[in-house]
Short mmCIF file of C-alpha atoms in Angstrom, two decimals:
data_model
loop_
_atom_site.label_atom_id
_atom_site.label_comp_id
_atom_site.label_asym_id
_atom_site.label_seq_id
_atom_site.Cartn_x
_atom_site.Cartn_y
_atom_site.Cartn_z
CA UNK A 1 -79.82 10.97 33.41
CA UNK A 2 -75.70 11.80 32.90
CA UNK A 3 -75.72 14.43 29.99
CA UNK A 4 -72.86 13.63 27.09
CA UNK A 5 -72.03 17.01 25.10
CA UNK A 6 -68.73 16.38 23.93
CA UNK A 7 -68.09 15.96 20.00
CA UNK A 8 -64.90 16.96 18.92
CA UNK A 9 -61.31 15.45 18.80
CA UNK A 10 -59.97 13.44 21.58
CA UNK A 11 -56.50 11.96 22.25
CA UNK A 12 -55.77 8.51 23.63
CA UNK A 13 -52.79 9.32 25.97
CA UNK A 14 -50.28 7.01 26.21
CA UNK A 15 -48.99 5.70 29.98
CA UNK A 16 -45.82 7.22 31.04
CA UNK A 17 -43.54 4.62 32.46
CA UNK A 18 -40.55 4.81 34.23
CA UNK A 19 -37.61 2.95 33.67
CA UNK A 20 -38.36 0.15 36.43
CA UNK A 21 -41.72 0.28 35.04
CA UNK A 22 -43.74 1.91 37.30
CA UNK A 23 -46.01 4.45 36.27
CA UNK A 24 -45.21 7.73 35.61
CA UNK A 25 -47.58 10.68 36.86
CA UNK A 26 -45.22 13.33 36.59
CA UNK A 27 -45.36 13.88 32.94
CA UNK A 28 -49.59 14.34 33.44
CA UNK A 29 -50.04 17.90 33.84
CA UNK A 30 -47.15 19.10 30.92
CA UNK A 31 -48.98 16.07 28.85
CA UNK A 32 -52.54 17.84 29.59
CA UNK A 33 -51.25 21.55 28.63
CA UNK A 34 -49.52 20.11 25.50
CA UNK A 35 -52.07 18.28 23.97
CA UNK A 36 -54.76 21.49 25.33
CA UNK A 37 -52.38 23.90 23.87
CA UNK A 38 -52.73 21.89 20.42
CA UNK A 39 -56.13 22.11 20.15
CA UNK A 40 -57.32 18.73 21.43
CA UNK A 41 -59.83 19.30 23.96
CA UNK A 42 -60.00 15.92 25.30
CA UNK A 43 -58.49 13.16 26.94
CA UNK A 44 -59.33 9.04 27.47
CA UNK A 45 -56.95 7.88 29.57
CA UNK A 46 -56.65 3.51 29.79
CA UNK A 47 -57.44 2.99 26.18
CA UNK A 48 -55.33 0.75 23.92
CA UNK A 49 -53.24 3.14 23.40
CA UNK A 50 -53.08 3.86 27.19
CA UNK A 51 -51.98 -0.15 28.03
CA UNK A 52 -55.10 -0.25 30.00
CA UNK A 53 -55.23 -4.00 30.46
CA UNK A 54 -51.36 -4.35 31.27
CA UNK A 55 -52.12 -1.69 34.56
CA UNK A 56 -53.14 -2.78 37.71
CA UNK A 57 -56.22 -2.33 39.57
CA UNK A 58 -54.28 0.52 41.80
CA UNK A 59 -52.14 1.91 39.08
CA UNK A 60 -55.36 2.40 36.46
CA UNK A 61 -56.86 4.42 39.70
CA UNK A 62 -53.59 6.37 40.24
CA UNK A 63 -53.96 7.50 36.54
CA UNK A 64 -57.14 8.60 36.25
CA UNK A 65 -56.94 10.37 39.35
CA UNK A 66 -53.81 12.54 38.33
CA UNK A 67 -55.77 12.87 34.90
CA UNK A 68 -58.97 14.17 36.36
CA UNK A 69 -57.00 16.87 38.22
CA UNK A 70 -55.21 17.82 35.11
CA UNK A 71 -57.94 18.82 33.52
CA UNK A 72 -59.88 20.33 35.95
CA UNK A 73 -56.71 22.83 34.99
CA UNK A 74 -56.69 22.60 31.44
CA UNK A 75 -60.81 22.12 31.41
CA UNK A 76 -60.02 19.24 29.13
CA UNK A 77 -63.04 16.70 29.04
CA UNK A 78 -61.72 13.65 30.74
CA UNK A 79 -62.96 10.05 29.67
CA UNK A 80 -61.90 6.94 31.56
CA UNK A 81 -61.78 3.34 30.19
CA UNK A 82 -62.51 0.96 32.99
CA UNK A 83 -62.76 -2.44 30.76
CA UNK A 84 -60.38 -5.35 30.17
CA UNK A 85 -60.68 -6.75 33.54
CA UNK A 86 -62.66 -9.31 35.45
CA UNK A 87 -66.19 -7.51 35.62
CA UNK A 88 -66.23 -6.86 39.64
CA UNK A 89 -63.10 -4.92 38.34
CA UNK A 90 -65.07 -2.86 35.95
CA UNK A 91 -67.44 -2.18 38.49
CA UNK A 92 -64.92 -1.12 40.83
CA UNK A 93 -62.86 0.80 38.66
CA UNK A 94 -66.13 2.49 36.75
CA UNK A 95 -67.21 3.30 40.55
CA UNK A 96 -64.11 4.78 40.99
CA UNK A 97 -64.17 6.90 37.70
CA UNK A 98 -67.50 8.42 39.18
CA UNK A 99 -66.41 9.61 42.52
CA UNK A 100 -63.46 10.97 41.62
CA UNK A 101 -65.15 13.22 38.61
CA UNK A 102 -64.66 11.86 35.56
CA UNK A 103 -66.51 13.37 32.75
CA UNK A 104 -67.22 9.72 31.31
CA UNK A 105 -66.67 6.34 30.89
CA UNK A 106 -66.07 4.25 28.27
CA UNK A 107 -65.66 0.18 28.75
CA UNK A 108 -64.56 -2.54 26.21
CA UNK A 109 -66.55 -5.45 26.24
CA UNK A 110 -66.11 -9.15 28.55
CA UNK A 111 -62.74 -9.89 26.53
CA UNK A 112 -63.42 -14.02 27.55
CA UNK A 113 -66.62 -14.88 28.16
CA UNK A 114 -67.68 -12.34 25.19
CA UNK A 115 -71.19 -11.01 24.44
CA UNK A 116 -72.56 -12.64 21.17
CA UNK A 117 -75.50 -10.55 20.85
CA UNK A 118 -76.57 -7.02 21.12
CA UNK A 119 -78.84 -8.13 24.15
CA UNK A 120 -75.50 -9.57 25.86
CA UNK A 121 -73.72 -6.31 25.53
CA UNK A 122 -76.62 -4.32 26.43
CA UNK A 123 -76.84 -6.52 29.94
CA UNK A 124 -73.24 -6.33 29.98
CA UNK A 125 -73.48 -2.46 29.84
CA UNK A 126 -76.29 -2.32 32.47
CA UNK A 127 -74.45 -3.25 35.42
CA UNK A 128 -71.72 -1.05 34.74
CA UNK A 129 -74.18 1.93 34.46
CA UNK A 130 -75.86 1.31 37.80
CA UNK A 131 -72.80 1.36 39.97
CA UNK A 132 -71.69 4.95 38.15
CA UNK A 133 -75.35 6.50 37.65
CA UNK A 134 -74.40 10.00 37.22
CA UNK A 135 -71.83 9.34 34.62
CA UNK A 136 -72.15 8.85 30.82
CA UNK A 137 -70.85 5.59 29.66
CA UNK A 138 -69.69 4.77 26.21
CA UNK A 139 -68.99 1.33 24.48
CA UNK A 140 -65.40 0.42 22.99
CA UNK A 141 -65.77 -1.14 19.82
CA UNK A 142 -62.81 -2.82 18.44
CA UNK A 143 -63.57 -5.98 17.40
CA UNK A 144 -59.92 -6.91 15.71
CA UNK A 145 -58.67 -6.60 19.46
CA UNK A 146 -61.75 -8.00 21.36
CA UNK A 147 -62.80 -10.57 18.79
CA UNK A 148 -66.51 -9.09 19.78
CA UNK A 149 -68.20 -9.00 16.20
CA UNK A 150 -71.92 -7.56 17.22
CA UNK A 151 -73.07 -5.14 14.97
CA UNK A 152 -73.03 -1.61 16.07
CA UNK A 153 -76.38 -0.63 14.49
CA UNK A 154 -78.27 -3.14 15.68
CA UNK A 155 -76.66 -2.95 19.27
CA UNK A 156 -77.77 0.82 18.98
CA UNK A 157 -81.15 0.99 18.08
CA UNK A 158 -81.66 -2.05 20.59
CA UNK A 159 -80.40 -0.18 22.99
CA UNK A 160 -82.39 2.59 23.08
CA UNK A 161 -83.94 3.15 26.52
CA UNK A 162 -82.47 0.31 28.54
CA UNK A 163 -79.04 1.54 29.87
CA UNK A 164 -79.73 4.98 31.24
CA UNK A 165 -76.07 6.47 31.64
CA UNK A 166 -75.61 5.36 27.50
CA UNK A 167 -74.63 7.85 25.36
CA UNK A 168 -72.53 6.52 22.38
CA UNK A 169 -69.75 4.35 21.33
CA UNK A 170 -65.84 4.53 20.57
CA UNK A 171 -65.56 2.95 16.54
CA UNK A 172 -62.26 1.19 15.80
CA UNK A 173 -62.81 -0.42 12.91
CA UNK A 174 -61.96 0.14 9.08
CA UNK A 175 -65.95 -0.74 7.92
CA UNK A 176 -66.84 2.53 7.24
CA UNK A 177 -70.19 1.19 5.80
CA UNK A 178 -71.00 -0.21 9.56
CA UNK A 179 -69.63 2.76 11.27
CA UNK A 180 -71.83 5.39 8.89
CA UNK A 181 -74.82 2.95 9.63
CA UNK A 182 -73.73 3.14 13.52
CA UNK A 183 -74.11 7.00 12.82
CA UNK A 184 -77.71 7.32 11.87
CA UNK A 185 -78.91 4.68 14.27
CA UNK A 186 -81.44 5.70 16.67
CA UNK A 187 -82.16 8.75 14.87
CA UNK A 188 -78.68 9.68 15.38
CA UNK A 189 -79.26 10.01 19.46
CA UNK A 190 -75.39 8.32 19.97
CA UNK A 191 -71.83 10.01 19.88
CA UNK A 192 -69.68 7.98 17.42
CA UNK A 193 -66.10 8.65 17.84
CA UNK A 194 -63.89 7.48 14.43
CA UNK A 195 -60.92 5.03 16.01
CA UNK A 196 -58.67 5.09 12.77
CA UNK A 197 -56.19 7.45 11.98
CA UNK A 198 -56.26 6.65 8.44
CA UNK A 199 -59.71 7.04 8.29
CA UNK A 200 -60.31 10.47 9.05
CA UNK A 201 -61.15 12.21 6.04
CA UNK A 202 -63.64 10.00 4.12
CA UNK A 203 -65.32 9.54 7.77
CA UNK A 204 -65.26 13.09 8.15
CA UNK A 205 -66.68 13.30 4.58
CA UNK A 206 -69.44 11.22 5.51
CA UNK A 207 -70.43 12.76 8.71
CA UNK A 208 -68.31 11.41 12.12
CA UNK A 209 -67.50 15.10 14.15
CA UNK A 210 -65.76 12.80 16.69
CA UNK A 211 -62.43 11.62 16.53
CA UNK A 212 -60.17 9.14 19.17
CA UNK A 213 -56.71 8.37 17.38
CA UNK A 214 -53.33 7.64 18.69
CA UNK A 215 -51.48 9.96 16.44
CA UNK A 216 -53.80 12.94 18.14
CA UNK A 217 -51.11 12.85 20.29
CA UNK A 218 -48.27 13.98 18.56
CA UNK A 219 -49.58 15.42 15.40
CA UNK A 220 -52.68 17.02 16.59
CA UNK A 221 -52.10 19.53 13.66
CA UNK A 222 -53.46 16.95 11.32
CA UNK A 223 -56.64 16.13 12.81
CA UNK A 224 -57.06 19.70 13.68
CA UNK A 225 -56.87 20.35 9.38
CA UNK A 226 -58.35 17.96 8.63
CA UNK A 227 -61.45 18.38 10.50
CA UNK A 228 -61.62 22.31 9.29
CA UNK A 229 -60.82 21.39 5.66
CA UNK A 230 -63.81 19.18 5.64
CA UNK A 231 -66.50 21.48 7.55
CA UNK A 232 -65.07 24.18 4.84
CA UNK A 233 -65.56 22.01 2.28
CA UNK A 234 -62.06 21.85 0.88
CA UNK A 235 -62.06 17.94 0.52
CA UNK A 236 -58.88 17.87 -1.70
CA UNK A 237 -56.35 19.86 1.37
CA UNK A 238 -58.31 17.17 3.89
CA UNK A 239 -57.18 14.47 1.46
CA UNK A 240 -53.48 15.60 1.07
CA UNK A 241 -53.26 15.95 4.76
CA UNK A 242 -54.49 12.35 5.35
CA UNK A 243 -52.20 11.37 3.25
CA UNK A 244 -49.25 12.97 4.94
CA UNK A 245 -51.08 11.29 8.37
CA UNK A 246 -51.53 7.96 7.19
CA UNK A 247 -47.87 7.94 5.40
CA UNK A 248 -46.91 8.53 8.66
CA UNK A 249 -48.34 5.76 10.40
CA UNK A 250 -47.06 3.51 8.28
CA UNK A 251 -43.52 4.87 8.63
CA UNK A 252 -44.17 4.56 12.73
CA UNK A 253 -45.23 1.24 12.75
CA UNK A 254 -43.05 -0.43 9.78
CA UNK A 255 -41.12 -2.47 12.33
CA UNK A 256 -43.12 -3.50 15.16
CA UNK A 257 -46.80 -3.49 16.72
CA UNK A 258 -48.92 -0.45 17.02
CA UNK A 259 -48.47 0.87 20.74
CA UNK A 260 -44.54 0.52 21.03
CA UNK A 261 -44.12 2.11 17.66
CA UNK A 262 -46.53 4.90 18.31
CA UNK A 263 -44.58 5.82 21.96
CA UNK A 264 -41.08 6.33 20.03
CA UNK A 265 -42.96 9.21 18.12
CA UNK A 266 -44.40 10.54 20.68
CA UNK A 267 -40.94 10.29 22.30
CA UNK A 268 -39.23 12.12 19.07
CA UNK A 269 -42.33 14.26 17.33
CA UNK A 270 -43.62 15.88 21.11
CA UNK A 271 -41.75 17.75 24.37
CA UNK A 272 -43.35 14.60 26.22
CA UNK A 273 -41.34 11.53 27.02
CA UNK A 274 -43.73 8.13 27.50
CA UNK A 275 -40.87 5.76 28.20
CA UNK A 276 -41.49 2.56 26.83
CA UNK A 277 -44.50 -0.08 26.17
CA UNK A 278 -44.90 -2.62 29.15
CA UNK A 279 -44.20 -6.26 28.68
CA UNK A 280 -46.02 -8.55 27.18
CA UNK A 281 -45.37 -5.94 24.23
CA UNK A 282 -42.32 -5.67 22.75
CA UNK A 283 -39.99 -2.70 21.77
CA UNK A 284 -38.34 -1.15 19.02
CA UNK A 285 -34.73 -2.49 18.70
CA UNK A 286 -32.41 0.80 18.54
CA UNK A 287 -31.54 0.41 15.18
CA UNK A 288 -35.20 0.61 14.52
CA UNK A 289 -35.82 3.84 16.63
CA UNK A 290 -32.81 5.49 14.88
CA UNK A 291 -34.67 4.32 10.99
CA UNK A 292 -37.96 5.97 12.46
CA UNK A 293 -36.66 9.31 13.45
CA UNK A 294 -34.95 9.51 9.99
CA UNK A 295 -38.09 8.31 7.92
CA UNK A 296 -40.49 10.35 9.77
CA UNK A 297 -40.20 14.25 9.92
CA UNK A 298 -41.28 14.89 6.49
CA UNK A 299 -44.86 13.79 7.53
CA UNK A 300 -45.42 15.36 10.53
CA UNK A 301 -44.63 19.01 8.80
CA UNK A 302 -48.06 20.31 7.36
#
């Protein structure tokens, strides 16, 4: 049975595009030894935040390819999101994921003929775990994207023993009550990593060691604080910085959706340029990139 160690923070890299829209590898290895250099030790690459389900077939394989050899360098962990395609997709691309390294995968659920119970998902999760046996899988959980509603805790108790790659799940959701219960299911056996940067310091407070956030990317500082503050039991500094961190946020994303927003930070806060998001998401007007790197410095200084 794959092993699954890893507990810690872990950044959802953006995709790098150039200006005709093609993917950018180039910027992978300064990306890697940026975020490593921050303390991050971890990388999923084809998340939301990664446009996962805008890349092709060959460009999601380029990517994880050029990530896996980054971090054989920067001995980051390296997870790979295969989901958001037709299911011989998934297979192919988890496949792929496998022989080329990976230290795990994580999938998002059928996004159109959607599991409705924790017995779908679990079947749903099998296949996907035979054709990448030595690899541990994770599920994506993000049910105000996927419009999959199953219950985490009762998925992971059900689960126990019948998908034998499965090691935990990835939580984006703002029901902490679900995602505490999602915790001590099983006995606690799974990894539960938080999804919500503005969520990090009562989940920390209430036990999640395991982190996946967009901002990770270009103020790994925070996490990194807040994370410490907590194990140290200095709950009021943890607070204070998650309120700098979720200030922030809403600065970022004031005028438009979550992923576009979130690149023009990276773009001004960090050395590493991400271009733009792909169509069918839709960019800052300049006007609005010029309000955002006014509004924002004075959060992103701890």
């Amino acid at each position: 049975m794959a092993s699954f160690t890893f507990r810690g923070l872990m950044a959802p890299v953006f995709t790098a595009f150039n200006s005709d829209w093609s993917v950018n590898v180039s910027v992978i290895p300064d990306y890697a030894t940026f975020l490593a250099d921050n303390g991050v030790p971890a990388v999923l690459v084809h998340g939301s935040t990664g446009e996962g389900t805008s890349l092709s077939v060959p460009e999601r394989k380029l990517l994880a390819e050029a990530w896996v050899a980054a971090g054989k360098l920067t001995k980051q962990h390296i997870m790979i999101q295969v989901g958001g395609c037709p299911l011989p997709d998934v297979k192919e691309l988890a496949a792929h994921a496998e022989s080329i390294g990976a230290d795990s995968i994580l999938t998002l659920p059928e996004l159109y003929l959607k599991p409705t119970t924790p017995q779908d998902l679990i079947e749903y999760l099998q296949q996907i775990s035979r054709v990448a046996p030595s690899t541990p899988l994770l599920y994506y959980h993000i049910p105000m994207w996927s419009n999959v509603n199953i219950n985490m805790e009762q998925f992971l108790n059900l689960s126990v023993g019948k998908i034998s790659t499965f090691h935990g799940i990835k939580y984006t959701s703002n029901d902490l009550s679900e995602g505490y219960n999602a915790l001590k299911a099983a006995g606690g056996r799974y990894a539960v990593f938080l999804g919500a940067d503005t969520l990090v310091e009562p989940a920390a407070a209430i036990g999640f060691d395991s982190v996946i956030a967009t901002s990770l990317n270009f103020m790994p500082g925070h996490f990194v604080q807040i994370m410490k503050a907590i194990k140290e039991n200095r709950v009021s500094d943890a607070r204070a910085i998650q309120e700098k961190l979720t200030a922030a946020c809403k600065v970022i994303t004031k005028n438009g959706a979550w992923i576009p927003t979130m690149k023009v930070a990276m773009n001004f806060v960090s050395p590493i340029n991400v271009g733009s998001a792909r169509a069918p998401l839709k960019n800052l007007s300049p006007e609005h990139v010029a309000e955002l790197q006014v509004d924002l410095p004075e959060y992103t200084v701890l």
